[in-house]
C-alpha positions as YAML, in Angstrom:
chain: A
units: angstrom
residues:
- id: 1
  name: UNK
  ca: [-19.85, 27.23, 23.13]
- id: 2
  name: UNK
  ca: [-18.43, 29.68, 25.62]
- id: 3
  name: UNK
  ca: [-14.65, 29.85, 25.37]
- id: 4
  name: UNK
  ca: [-14.45, 31.15, 28.94]
- id: 5
  name: UNK
  ca: [-14.83, 27.54, 30.17]
- id: 6
  name: UNK
  ca: [-11.47, 26.62, 28.63]
- id: 7
  name: UNK
  ca: [-8.45, 26.35, 30.95]
- id: 8
  name: UNK
  ca: [-6.04, 29.25, 31.28]
- id: 9
  name: UNK
  ca: [-3.27, 29.10, 28.71]
- id: 10
  name: UNK
  ca: [-5.40, 27.28, 26.14]
- id: 11
  name: UNK
  ca: [-4.62, 29.86, 23.45]
- id: 12
  name: UNK
  ca: [-0.86, 29.44, 23.99]
- id: 13
  name: UNK
  ca: [-1.22, 25.62, 23.89]
- id: 14
  name: UNK
  ca: [-3.10, 25.91, 20.59]
- id: 15
  name: UNK
  ca: [-0.50, 28.33, 19.20]
- id: 16
  name: UNK
  ca: [2.34, 25.98, 20.16]
- id: 17
  name: UNK
  ca: [0.64, 22.91, 18.64]
- id: 18
  name: UNK
  ca: [-0.15, 24.81, 15.43]
- id: 19
  name: UNK
  ca: [3.43, 26.07, 15.19]
- id: 20
  name: UNK
  ca: [4.71, 22.51, 15.60]
- id: 21
  name: UNK
  ca: [2.71, 21.30, 12.61]
- id: 22
  name: UNK
  ca: [3.26, 24.39, 10.44]
- id: 23
  name: UNK
  ca: [6.81, 23.60, 9.44]
- id: 24
  name: UNK
  ca: [8.52, 25.47, 6.59]
- id: 25
  name: UNK
  ca: [7.93, 23.82, 3.25]
- id: 26
  name: UNK
  ca: [4.69, 22.12, 4.27]
- id: 27
  name: UNK
  ca: [2.49, 24.86, 2.84]
- id: 28
  name: UNK
  ca: [0.55, 25.07, 6.11]
- id: 29
  name: UNK
  ca: [0.52, 28.25, 8.16]
- id: 30
  name: UNK
  ca: [0.19, 28.22, 11.93]
- id: 31
  name: UNK
  ca: [-2.46, 30.96, 11.89]
- id: 32
  name: UNK
  ca: [-4.63, 28.92, 9.50]
- id: 33
  name: UNK
  ca: [-4.36, 25.87, 11.74]
- id: 34
  name: UNK
  ca: [-5.24, 27.92, 14.83]
- id: 35
  name: UNK
  ca: [-8.25, 29.41, 13.08]
- id: 36
  name: UNK
  ca: [-9.49, 25.98, 11.90]
- id: 37
  name: UNK
  ca: [-9.17, 24.52, 15.40]
- id: 38
  name: UNK
  ca: [-10.94, 27.50, 17.00]
- id: 39
  name: UNK
  ca: [-13.75, 26.98, 14.49]
- id: 40
  name: UNK
  ca: [-13.94, 23.27, 15.37]
- id: 41
  name: UNK
  ca: [-14.01, 24.19, 19.04]
- id: 42
  name: UNK
  ca: [-16.82, 26.70, 18.58]
- id: 43
  name: UNK
  ca: [-18.87, 24.17, 16.60]
- id: 44
  name: UNK
  ca: [-18.80, 21.75, 19.55]
- id: 45
  name: UNK
  ca: [-21.70, 21.61, 22.01]
- id: 46
  name: UNK
  ca: [-19.44, 22.01, 25.02]
- id: 47
  name: UNK
  ca: [-15.81, 22.09, 26.02]
- id: 48
  name: UNK
  ca: [-13.82, 18.90, 25.46]
- id: 49
  name: UNK
  ca: [-13.24, 16.70, 28.49]
- id: 50
  name: UNK
  ca: [-9.47, 16.71, 27.84]
- id: 51
  name: UNK
  ca: [-8.73, 20.09, 26.20]
- id: 52
  name: UNK
  ca: [-5.02, 19.40, 25.70]
- id: 53
  name: UNK
  ca: [-5.55, 15.99, 24.09]
- id: 54
  name: UNK
  ca: [-8.44, 17.23, 21.99]
- id: 55
  name: UNK
  ca: [-6.37, 20.20, 20.80]
- id: 56
  name: UNK
  ca: [-3.44, 17.98, 19.78]
- id: 57
  name: UNK
  ca: [-5.78, 15.67, 17.85]
- id: 58
  name: UNK
  ca: [-7.63, 18.57, 16.21]
- id: 59
  name: UNK
  ca: [-4.44, 20.33, 15.11]
- id: 60
  name: UNK
  ca: [-3.03, 17.05, 13.75]
- id: 61
  name: UNK
  ca: [-6.26, 16.37, 11.83]
- id: 62
  name: UNK
  ca: [-6.33, 19.87, 10.38]
- id: 63
  name: UNK
  ca: [-2.65, 19.70, 9.44]
- id: 64
  name: UNK
  ca: [-2.89, 16.28, 7.81]
- id: 65
  name: UNK
  ca: [-6.17, 16.99, 6.00]
- id: 66
  name: UNK
  ca: [-4.55, 19.00, 3.17]
- id: 67
  name: UNK
  ca: [-1.72, 16.45, 2.96]
- id: 68
  name: UNK
  ca: [-4.19, 13.63, 2.36]
- id: 69
  name: UNK
  ca: [-6.06, 15.70, -0.22]
- id: 70
  name: UNK
  ca: [-2.89, 16.65, -2.10]
- id: 71
  name: UNK
  ca: [-1.80, 13.01, -2.30]
- id: 72
  name: UNK
  ca: [-5.09, 12.17, -4.01]
- id: 73
  name: UNK
  ca: [-5.14, 15.21, -6.30]
- id: 74
  name: UNK
  ca: [-3.29, 15.13, -9.59]
- id: 75
  name: UNK
  ca: [-2.75, 18.45, -11.40]
- id: 76
  name: UNK
  ca: [-3.36, 18.73, -15.12]
- id: 77
  name: UNK
  ca: [-0.37, 19.54, -17.25]
- id: 78
  name: UNK
  ca: [-2.05, 22.70, -18.53]
- id: 79
  name: UNK
  ca: [-4.79, 24.15, -16.30]
- id: 80
  name: UNK
  ca: [-6.40, 26.04, -19.21]
- id: 81
  name: UNK
  ca: [-6.56, 22.96, -21.45]
- id: 82
  name: UNK
  ca: [-8.97, 21.09, -19.19]
- id: 83
  name: UNK
  ca: [-8.80, 17.40, -18.47]
- id: 84
  name: UNK
  ca: [-6.39, 15.28, -20.51]
- id: 85
  name: UNK
  ca: [-7.92, 13.47, -23.47]
- id: 86
  name: UNK
  ca: [-8.97, 9.88, -22.85]
- id: 87
  name: UNK
  ca: [-6.82, 7.27, -24.49]
- id: 88
  name: UNK
  ca: [-8.12, 3.87, -25.56]
- id: 89
  name: UNK
  ca: [-6.75, 2.11, -22.47]
- id: 90
  name: UNK
  ca: [-9.49, -0.52, -22.46]
- id: 91
  name: UNK
  ca: [-7.86, -2.42, -25.31]
- id: 92
  name: UNK
  ca: [-4.47, -2.39, -23.59]
- id: 93
  name: UNK
  ca: [-5.97, -3.58, -20.29]
- id: 94
  name: UNK
  ca: [-7.64, -6.53, -22.00]
- id: 95
  name: UNK
  ca: [-4.40, -7.40, -23.80]
- id: 96
  name: UNK
  ca: [-2.51, -7.32, -20.49]
- id: 97
  name: UNK
  ca: [-5.13, -9.57, -18.89]
- id: 98
  name: UNK
  ca: [-4.86, -12.10, -21.74]
- id: 99
  name: UNK
  ca: [-1.06, -12.13, -21.52]
- id: 100
  name: UNK
  ca: [-1.21, -12.58, -17.73]
- id: 101
  name: UNK
  ca: [-3.69, -15.46, -18.11]
- id: 102
  name: UNK
  ca: [-1.46, -17.15, -20.72]
- id: 103
  name: UNK
  ca: [1.54, -16.75, -18.44]
- id: 104
  name: UNK
  ca: [-0.35, -18.26, -15.48]
- id: 105
  name: UNK
  ca: [-1.49, -21.15, -17.67]
- id: 106
  name: UNK
  ca: [2.09, -21.84, -18.87]
- id: 107
  name: UNK
  ca: [3.48, -21.71, -15.31]
- id: 108
  name: UNK
  ca: [0.78, -24.04, -13.97]
- id: 109
  name: UNK
  ca: [1.41, -26.48, -16.83]
- id: 110
  name: UNK
  ca: [5.12, -26.43, -16.02]
- id: 111
  name: UNK
  ca: [4.36, -26.97, -12.32]
- id: 112
  name: UNK
  ca: [2.40, -30.12, -13.16]
- id: 113
  name: UNK
  ca: [5.46, -31.45, -15.05]
- id: 114
  name: UNK
  ca: [7.77, -31.13, -12.02]
- id: 115
  name: UNK
  ca: [9.08, -34.29, -10.34]
- id: 116
  name: UNK
  ca: [8.32, -35.63, -6.85]
- id: 117
  name: UNK
  ca: [6.76, -33.34, -4.27]
- id: 118
  name: UNK
  ca: [7.60, -30.23, -6.24]
- id: 119
  name: UNK
  ca: [4.10, -29.75, -7.75]
- id: 120
  name: UNK
  ca: [2.47, -29.72, -4.30]
- id: 121
  name: UNK
  ca: [5.15, -27.43, -2.87]
- id: 122
  name: UNK
  ca: [5.03, -24.92, -5.73]
- id: 123
  name: UNK
  ca: [1.21, -24.92, -5.70]
- id: 124
  name: UNK
  ca: [1.34, -24.15, -1.98]
- id: 125
  name: UNK
  ca: [3.80, -21.32, -2.64]
- id: 126
  name: UNK
  ca: [1.63, -19.93, -5.44]
- id: 127
  name: UNK
  ca: [-1.56, -20.06, -3.42]
- id: 128
  name: UNK
  ca: [-3.01, -16.75, -2.34]
- id: 129
  name: UNK
  ca: [-3.00, -17.92, 1.29]
- id: 130
  name: UNK
  ca: [0.75, -17.16, 1.65]
- id: 131
  name: UNK
  ca: [1.45, -20.14, 3.94]
- id: 132
  name: UNK
  ca: [4.38, -20.30, 6.33]
- id: 133
  name: UNK
  ca: [7.05, -22.99, 6.13]
- id: 134
  name: UNK
  ca: [5.44, -24.62, 9.17]
- id: 135
  name: UNK
  ca: [2.07, -24.85, 7.39]
- id: 136
  name: UNK
  ca: [3.69, -26.18, 4.20]
- id: 137
  name: UNK
  ca: [5.64, -28.82, 6.15]
- id: 138
  name: UNK
  ca: [2.43, -30.02, 7.83]
- id: 139
  name: UNK
  ca: [0.59, -30.14, 4.50]
- id: 140
  name: UNK
  ca: [3.35, -32.08, 2.73]
- id: 141
  name: UNK
  ca: [4.28, -34.25, 5.69]
- id: 142
  name: UNK
  ca: [7.95, -33.22, 5.73]
- id: 143
  name: UNK
  ca: [10.12, -31.52, 8.32]
- id: 144
  name: UNK
  ca: [10.05, -27.74, 8.44]
- id: 145
  name: UNK
  ca: [13.83, -27.58, 7.95]
- id: 146
  name: UNK
  ca: [13.62, -29.34, 4.59]
- id: 147
  name: UNK
  ca: [11.06, -26.95, 3.10]
- id: 148
  name: UNK
  ca: [13.69, -24.30, 2.21]
- id: 149
  name: UNK
  ca: [16.10, -26.62, 0.38]
- id: 150
  name: UNK
  ca: [13.19, -28.41, -1.33]
- id: 151
  name: UNK
  ca: [11.77, -25.04, -2.36]
- id: 152
  name: UNK
  ca: [15.12, -24.05, -3.84]
- id: 153
  name: UNK
  ca: [15.43, -27.31, -5.82]
- id: 154
  name: UNK
  ca: [11.82, -27.14, -7.03]
- id: 155
  name: UNK
  ca: [12.13, -23.53, -8.18]
- id: 156
  name: UNK
  ca: [15.35, -24.47, -10.01]
- id: 157
  name: UNK
  ca: [13.50, -27.32, -11.75]
- id: 158
  name: UNK
  ca: [10.62, -24.99, -12.58]
- id: 159
  name: UNK
  ca: [13.06, -22.45, -14.01]
- id: 160
  name: UNK
  ca: [14.68, -25.05, -16.23]
- id: 161
  name: UNK
  ca: [11.30, -26.42, -17.40]
- id: 162
  name: UNK
  ca: [10.10, -22.92, -18.28]
- id: 163
  name: UNK
  ca: [13.41, -22.06, -20.00]
- id: 164
  name: UNK
  ca: [13.24, -25.24, -22.09]
- id: 165
  name: UNK
  ca: [9.72, -24.34, -23.24]
- id: 166
  name: UNK
  ca: [10.27, -20.63, -23.80]
- id: 167
  name: UNK
  ca: [14.01, -20.40, -24.23]
- id: 168
  name: UNK
  ca: [16.49, -18.47, -22.24]
- id: 169
  name: UNK
  ca: [17.14, -14.84, -23.23]
- id: 170
  name: UNK
  ca: [20.34, -14.58, -25.25]
- id: 171
  name: UNK
  ca: [23.10, -12.20, -24.20]
- id: 172
  name: UNK
  ca: [21.58, -11.18, -20.87]
- id: 173
  name: UNK
  ca: [24.44, -12.40, -18.69]
- id: 174
  name: UNK
  ca: [23.00, -15.78, -17.72]
- id: 175
  name: UNK
  ca: [25.62, -17.78, -15.87]
- id: 176
  name: UNK
  ca: [25.83, -21.55, -16.16]
...
């Protein structure tokens, strides 16, 4: 691409945009950003239709590129030691999955033991659909204003059912 087709003052626009993104402490230098954008510009088939807008977008992309990479990269504690040794995490993951499944099973059993409309309400709250109060009120056939108080009562009942089965932690500041 011939850079002579760019508007007058393009170099100063690029320098200003690069300086705006090369703030102290970011680890990005304005000259590096300018060079990367010039390279992008030269790799194009022709000049951009909107040089100012294209330059802003190109500088932003070049400035944020290292930031995205550094968020994904994790340094090793000791560069000479190589990657950290693998720990037997598979066993712990399976144990966590079993505990989570047992917990879900206990909660669902306690939900079935709740009185009145509480089982339907709590099941709706636990569903992955994340329904609104309006949707819950339509499903249960109650007014939308009574969903909140009913929810509060049902969760209190659920808490007491679960505490009676598991037991309340002792000495943790539970108020009665």
